[in-house]
Tab-separated table of C-alpha atoms in Angstrom:
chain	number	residue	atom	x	y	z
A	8	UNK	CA	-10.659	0.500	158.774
A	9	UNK	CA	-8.470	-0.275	161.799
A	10	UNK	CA	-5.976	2.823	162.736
A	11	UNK	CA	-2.748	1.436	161.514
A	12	UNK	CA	-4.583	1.171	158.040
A	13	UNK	CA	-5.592	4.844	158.159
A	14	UNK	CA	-1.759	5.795	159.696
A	15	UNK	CA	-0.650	4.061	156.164
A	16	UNK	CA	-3.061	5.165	153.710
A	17	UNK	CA	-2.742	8.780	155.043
A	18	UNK	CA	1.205	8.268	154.607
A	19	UNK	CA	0.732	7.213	151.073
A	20	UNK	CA	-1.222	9.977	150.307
A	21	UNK	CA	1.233	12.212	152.341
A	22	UNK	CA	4.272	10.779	150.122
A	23	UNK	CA	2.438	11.572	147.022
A	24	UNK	CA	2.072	15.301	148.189
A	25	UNK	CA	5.576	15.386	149.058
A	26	UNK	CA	7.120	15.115	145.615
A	27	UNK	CA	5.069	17.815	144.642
A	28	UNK	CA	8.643	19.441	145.932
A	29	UNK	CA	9.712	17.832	142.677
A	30	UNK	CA	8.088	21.167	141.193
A	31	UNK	CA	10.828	23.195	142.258
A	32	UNK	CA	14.141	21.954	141.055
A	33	UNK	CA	12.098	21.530	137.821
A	34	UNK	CA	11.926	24.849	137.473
A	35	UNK	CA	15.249	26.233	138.499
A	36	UNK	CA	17.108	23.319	136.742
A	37	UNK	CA	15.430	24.289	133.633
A	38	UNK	CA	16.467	27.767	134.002
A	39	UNK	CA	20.009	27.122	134.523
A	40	UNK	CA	19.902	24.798	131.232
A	41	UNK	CA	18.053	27.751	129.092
A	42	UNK	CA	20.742	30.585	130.794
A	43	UNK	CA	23.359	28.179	129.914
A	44	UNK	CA	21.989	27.247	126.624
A	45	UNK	CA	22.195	31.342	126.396
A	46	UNK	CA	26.180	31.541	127.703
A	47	UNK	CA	27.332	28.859	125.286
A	48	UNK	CA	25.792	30.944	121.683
A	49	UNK	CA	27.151	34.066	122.923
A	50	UNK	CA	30.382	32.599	123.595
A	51	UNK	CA	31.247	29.001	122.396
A	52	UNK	CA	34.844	28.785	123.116
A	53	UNK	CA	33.931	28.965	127.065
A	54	UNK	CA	31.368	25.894	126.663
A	55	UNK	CA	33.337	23.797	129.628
A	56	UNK	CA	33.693	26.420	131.959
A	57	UNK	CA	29.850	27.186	131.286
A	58	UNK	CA	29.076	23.349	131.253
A	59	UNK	CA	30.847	22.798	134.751
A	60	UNK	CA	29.051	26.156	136.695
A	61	UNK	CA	25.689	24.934	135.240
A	62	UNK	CA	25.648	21.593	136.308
A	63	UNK	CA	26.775	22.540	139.452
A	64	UNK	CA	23.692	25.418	139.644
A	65	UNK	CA	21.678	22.209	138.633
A	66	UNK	CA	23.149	20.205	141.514
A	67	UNK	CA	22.555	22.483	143.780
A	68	UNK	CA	19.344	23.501	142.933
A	69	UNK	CA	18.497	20.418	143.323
A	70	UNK	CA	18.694	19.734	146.710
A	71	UNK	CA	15.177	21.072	147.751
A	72	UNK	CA	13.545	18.164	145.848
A	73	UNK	CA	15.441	15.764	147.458
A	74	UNK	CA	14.419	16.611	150.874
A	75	UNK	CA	11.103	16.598	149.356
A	76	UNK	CA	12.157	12.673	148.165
A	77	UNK	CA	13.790	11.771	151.417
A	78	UNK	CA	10.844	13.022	153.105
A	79	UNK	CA	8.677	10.731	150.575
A	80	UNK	CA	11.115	7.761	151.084
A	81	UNK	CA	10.616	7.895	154.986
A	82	UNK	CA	6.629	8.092	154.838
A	83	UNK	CA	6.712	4.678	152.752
A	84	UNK	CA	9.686	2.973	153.942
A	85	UNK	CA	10.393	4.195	157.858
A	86	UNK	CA	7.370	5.265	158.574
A	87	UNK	CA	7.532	6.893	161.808
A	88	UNK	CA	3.635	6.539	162.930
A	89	UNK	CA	3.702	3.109	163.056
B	5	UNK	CA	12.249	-2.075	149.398
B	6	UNK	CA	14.135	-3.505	152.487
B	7	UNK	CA	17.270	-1.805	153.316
B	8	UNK	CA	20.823	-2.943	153.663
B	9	UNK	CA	21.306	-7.050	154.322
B	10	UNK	CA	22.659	-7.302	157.524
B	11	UNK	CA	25.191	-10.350	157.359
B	12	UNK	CA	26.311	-11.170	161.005
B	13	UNK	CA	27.775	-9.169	163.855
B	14	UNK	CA	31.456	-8.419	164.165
B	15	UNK	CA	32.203	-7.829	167.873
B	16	UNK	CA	28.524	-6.594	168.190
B	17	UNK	CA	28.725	-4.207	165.273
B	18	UNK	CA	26.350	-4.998	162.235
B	19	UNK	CA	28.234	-6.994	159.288
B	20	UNK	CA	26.055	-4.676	156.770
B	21	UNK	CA	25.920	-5.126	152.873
B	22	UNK	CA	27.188	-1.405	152.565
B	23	UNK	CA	29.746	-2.234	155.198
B	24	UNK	CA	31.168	-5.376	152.655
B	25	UNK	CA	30.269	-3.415	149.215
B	26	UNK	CA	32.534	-0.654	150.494
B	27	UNK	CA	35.414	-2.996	151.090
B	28	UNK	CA	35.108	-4.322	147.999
B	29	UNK	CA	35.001	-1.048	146.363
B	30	UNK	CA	38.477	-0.300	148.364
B	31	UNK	CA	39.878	-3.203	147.594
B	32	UNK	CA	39.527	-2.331	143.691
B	33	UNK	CA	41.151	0.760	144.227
B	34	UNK	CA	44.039	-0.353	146.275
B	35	UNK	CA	44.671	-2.819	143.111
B	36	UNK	CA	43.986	-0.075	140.755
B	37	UNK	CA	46.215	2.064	142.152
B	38	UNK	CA	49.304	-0.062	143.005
B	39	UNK	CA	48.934	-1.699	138.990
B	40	UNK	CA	49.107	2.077	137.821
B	41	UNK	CA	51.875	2.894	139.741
B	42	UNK	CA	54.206	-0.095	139.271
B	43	UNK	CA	57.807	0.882	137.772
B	44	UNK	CA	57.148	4.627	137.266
B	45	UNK	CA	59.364	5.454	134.371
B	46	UNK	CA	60.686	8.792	132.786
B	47	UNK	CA	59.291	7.628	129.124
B	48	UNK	CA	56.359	6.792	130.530
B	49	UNK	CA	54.229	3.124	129.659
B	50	UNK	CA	50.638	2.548	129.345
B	51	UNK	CA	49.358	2.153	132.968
B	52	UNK	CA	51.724	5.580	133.903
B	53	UNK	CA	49.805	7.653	131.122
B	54	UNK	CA	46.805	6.276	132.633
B	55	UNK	CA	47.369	7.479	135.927
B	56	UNK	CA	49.055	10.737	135.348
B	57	UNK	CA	45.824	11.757	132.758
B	58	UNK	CA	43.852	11.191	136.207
B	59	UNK	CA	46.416	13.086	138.408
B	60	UNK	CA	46.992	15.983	135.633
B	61	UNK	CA	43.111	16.899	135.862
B	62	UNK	CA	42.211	16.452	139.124
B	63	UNK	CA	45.637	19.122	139.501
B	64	UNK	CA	43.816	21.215	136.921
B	65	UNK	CA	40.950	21.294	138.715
B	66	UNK	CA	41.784	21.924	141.916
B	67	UNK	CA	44.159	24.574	140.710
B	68	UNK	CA	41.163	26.132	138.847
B	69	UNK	CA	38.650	25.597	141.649
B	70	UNK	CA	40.729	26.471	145.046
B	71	UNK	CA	43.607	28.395	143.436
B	72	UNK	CA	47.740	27.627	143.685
B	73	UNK	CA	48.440	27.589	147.555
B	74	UNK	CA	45.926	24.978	148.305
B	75	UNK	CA	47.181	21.966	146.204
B	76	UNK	CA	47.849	20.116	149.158
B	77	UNK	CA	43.996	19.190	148.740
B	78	UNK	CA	44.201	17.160	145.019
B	79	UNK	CA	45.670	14.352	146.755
B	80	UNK	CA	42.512	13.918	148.999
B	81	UNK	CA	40.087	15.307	146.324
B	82	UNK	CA	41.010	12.289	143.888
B	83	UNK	CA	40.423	10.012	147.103
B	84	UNK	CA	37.207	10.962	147.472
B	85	UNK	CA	36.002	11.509	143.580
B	86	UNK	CA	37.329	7.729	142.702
B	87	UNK	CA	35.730	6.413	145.845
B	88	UNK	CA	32.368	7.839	144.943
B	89	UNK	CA	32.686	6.959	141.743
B	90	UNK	CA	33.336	3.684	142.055
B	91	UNK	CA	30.459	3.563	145.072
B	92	UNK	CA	28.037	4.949	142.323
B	93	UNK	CA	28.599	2.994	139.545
B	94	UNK	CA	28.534	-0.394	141.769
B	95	UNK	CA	24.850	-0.658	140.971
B	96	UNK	CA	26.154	-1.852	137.329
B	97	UNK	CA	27.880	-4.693	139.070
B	98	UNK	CA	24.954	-6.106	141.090
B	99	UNK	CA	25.823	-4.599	143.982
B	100	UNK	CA	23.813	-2.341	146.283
B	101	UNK	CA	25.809	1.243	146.027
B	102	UNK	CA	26.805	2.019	149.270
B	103	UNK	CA	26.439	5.602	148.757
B	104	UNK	CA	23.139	4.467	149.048
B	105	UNK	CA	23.095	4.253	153.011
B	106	UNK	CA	22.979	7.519	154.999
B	107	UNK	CA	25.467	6.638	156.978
B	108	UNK	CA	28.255	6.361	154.236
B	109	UNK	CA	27.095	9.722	153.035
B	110	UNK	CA	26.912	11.454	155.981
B	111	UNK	CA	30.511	10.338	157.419
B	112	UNK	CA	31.768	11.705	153.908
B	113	UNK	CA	30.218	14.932	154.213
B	114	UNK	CA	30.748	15.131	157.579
B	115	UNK	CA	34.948	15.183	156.944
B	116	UNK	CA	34.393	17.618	154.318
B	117	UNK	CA	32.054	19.742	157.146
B	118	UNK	CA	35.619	19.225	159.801
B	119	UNK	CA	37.823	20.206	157.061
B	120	UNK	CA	36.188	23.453	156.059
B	121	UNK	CA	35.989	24.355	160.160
B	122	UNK	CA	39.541	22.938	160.765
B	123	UNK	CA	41.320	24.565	157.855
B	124	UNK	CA	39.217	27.844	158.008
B	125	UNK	CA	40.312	27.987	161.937
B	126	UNK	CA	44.297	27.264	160.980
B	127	UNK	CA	44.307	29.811	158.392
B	128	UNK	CA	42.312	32.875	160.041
B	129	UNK	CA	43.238	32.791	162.923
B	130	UNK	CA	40.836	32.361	165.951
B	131	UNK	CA	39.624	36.012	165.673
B	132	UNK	CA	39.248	36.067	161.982
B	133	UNK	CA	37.417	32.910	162.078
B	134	UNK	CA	34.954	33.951	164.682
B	135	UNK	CA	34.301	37.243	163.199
B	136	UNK	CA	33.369	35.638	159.696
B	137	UNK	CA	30.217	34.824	161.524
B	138	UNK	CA	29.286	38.650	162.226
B	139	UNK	CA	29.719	39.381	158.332
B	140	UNK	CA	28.065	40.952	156.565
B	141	UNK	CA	26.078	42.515	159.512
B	142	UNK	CA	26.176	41.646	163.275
B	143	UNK	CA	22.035	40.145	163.431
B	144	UNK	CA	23.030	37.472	161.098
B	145	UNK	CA	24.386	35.722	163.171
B	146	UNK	CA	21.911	32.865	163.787
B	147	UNK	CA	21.446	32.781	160.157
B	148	UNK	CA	25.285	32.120	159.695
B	149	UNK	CA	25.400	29.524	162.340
B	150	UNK	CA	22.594	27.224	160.594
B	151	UNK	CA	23.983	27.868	157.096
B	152	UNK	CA	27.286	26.161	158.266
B	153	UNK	CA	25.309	23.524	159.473
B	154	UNK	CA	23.126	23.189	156.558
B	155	UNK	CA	26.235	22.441	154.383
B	156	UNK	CA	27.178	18.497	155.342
B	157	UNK	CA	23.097	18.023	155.152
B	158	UNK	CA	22.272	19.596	151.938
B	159	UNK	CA	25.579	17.521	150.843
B	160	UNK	CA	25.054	14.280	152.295
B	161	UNK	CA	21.201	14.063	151.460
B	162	UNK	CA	21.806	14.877	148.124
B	163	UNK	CA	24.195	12.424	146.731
B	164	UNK	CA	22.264	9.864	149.309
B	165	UNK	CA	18.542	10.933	147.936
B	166	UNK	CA	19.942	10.788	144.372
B	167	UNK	CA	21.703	6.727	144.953
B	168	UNK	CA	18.853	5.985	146.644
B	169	UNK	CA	16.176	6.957	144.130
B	170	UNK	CA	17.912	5.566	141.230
B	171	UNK	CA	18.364	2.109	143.685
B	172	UNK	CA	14.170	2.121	144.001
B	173	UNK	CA	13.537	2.896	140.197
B	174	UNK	CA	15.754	-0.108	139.317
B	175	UNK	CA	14.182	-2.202	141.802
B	176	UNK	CA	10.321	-1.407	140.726
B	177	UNK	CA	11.510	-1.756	136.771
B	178	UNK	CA	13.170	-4.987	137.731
B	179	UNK	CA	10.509	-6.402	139.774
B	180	UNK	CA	7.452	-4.942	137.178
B	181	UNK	CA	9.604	-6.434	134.212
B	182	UNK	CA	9.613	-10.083	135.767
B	183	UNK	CA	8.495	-12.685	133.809
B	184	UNK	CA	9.212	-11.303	130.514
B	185	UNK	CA	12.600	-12.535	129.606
B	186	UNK	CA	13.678	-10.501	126.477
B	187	UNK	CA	11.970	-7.241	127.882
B	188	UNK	CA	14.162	-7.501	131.348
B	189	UNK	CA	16.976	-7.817	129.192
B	190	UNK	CA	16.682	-4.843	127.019
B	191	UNK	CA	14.034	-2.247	128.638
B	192	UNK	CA	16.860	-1.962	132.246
B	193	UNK	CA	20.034	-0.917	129.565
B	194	UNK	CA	19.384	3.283	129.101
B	195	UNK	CA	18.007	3.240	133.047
B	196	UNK	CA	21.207	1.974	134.137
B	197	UNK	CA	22.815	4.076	131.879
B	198	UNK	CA	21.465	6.951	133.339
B	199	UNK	CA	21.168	6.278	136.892
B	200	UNK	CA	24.320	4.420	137.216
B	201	UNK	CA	26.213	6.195	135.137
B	202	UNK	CA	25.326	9.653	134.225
B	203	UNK	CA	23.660	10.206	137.326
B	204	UNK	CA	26.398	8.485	139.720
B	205	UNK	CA	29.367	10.190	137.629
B	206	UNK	CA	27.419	13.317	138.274
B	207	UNK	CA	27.072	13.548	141.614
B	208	UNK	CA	30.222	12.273	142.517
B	209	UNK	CA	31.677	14.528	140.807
B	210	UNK	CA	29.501	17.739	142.248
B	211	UNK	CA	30.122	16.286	146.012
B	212	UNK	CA	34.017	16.766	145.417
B	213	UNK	CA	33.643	19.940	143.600
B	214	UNK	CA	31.172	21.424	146.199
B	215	UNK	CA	33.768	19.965	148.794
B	216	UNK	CA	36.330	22.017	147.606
B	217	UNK	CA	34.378	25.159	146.659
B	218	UNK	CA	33.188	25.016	150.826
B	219	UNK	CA	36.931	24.549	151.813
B	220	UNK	CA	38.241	27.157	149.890
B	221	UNK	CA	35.909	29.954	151.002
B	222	UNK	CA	36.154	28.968	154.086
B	223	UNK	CA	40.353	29.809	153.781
B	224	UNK	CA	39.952	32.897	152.487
């Protein structure tokens, strides 16, 4: 196996690992959903208000697992070992 | 996955995909906007309920979101929301979003990042500005300094990592479903319905909301 091989299997391997980020936002996302889920059966008349704060709890808990992504997308795609 | 098509060179400048997509994408608007304004009336017509539904909630919104004093900003905020919205959703037309480029993305966040230091400057005060670094305690300082700086990346990655992802998982389901007529067809419908459109409405929607969440603490 000749060293740019190795550079891109390693990367591949690398990219996989990164999404393991993708853990994260899992979690927190789903917690926002569940606390929201909570918010709206205590008190229904406030669903958009509660809607609106919890996606944007979910947006920005987010962000984590797409650096994890970006960091993914530039092992496969601008990979800069090669 | 190759990225942008670069067309020509215009006075040495790249003539990129994203560079034509988002002229298109302006040139809709323009249209939109000057067929939804045409004779404004008192009782108003179709097109002018139209346009003042859009008007009358992004005004709610920013009213809700940065208080009385600062609707100055709806104008701008609708800007930007029907730009990225129409950026988003361009994937449904066959074109490549250009909110899928970083450098669309970062330019965007990158006003919102000169806004919040602009506007927080004019209405502080010099002193009052430079002392919101020192707060809550003195040592966070550093801390303060990369947390503004954090803001137009966390913003600017996200809604770029998000176009971008959606952009690949079309491509792969596209390219995988080749071959099998009725499949390509039907299986791409709920994808684009979720990347395209839930997911683009989404985050064009939290880029102009965090947008004005950052410029509004940073006022008072």
């Amino acid at each position: 196996m000749s060293g740019i091989e190795f550079i891109k299997a390693c990367s591949a391997i690398g990219a996989g690992l990164a999404m393991i980020a993708g853990i994260g936002p899992g979690i927190g996302q789903g917690f926002a959903a569940g606390k929201g889920a909570e918010a709206v059966g205590r008190q229904p008349e406030a669903q958009s208000d509660i809607i609106r704060t919890m996606l944007l709890g979910a947006a920005v808990a987010e962000t984590t697992g797409i650096y994890g992504l970006i960091v993914a997308l530039i092992l496969l795609f601008a990979n800069p070992f090669i | 996955m190759a990225g942008p098509t670069i067309y020509g060179y215009l006075f040495g400048l790249p003539l990129t995909e994203t560079l034509v997509n988002t002229w298109i994408v302006m040139g809709i608007l323009i249209i939109i906007s000057l067929l939804l304004v045409r004779n404004l009336k008192v009782v108003p017509g179709k097109a002018q309920v139209i346009a003042e539904t859009i008007v009358n909630a992004i005004d709610n919104l920013t009213e809700q979101t940065m208080g009385k004093d600062k609707m100055g900003f709806a104008p701008y905020m609708l800007a930007l929301f029907m730009f990225l919205l129409l950026a988003n959703i361009a994937g449904l037309f066959a074109l490549r979003s250009p909110t899928a480029d970083l450098n669309v993305t970062v330019s965007l966040a990158l006003m919102t990042f000169f806004m919040t230091q602009g506007f927080g400057l004019a209405s502080k005060g010099l002193g009052g500005y430079l002392k919101g670094y020192l707060e809550p305690l003195p040592f966070l300082l550093p801390i303060n300094i990369i947390g503004e700086f954090a803001n137009p990346v966390s913003l600017s990655f996200r809604l770029f990592g998000n176009m971008l992802g959606g952009l690949i998982i079309m491509n792969l389901l596209y390219t995988a479903l080749t071959g099998f007529m009725f499949f390509a067809l039907v299986i791409p419908i709920p994808f684009h319905f979720y990347f395209d459109l839930f997911s683009g409405g989404l985050q064009s929607f939290i880029f102009v909301m965090l947008s004005m969440v950052f410029i509004s603490m940073a006022m008072d």
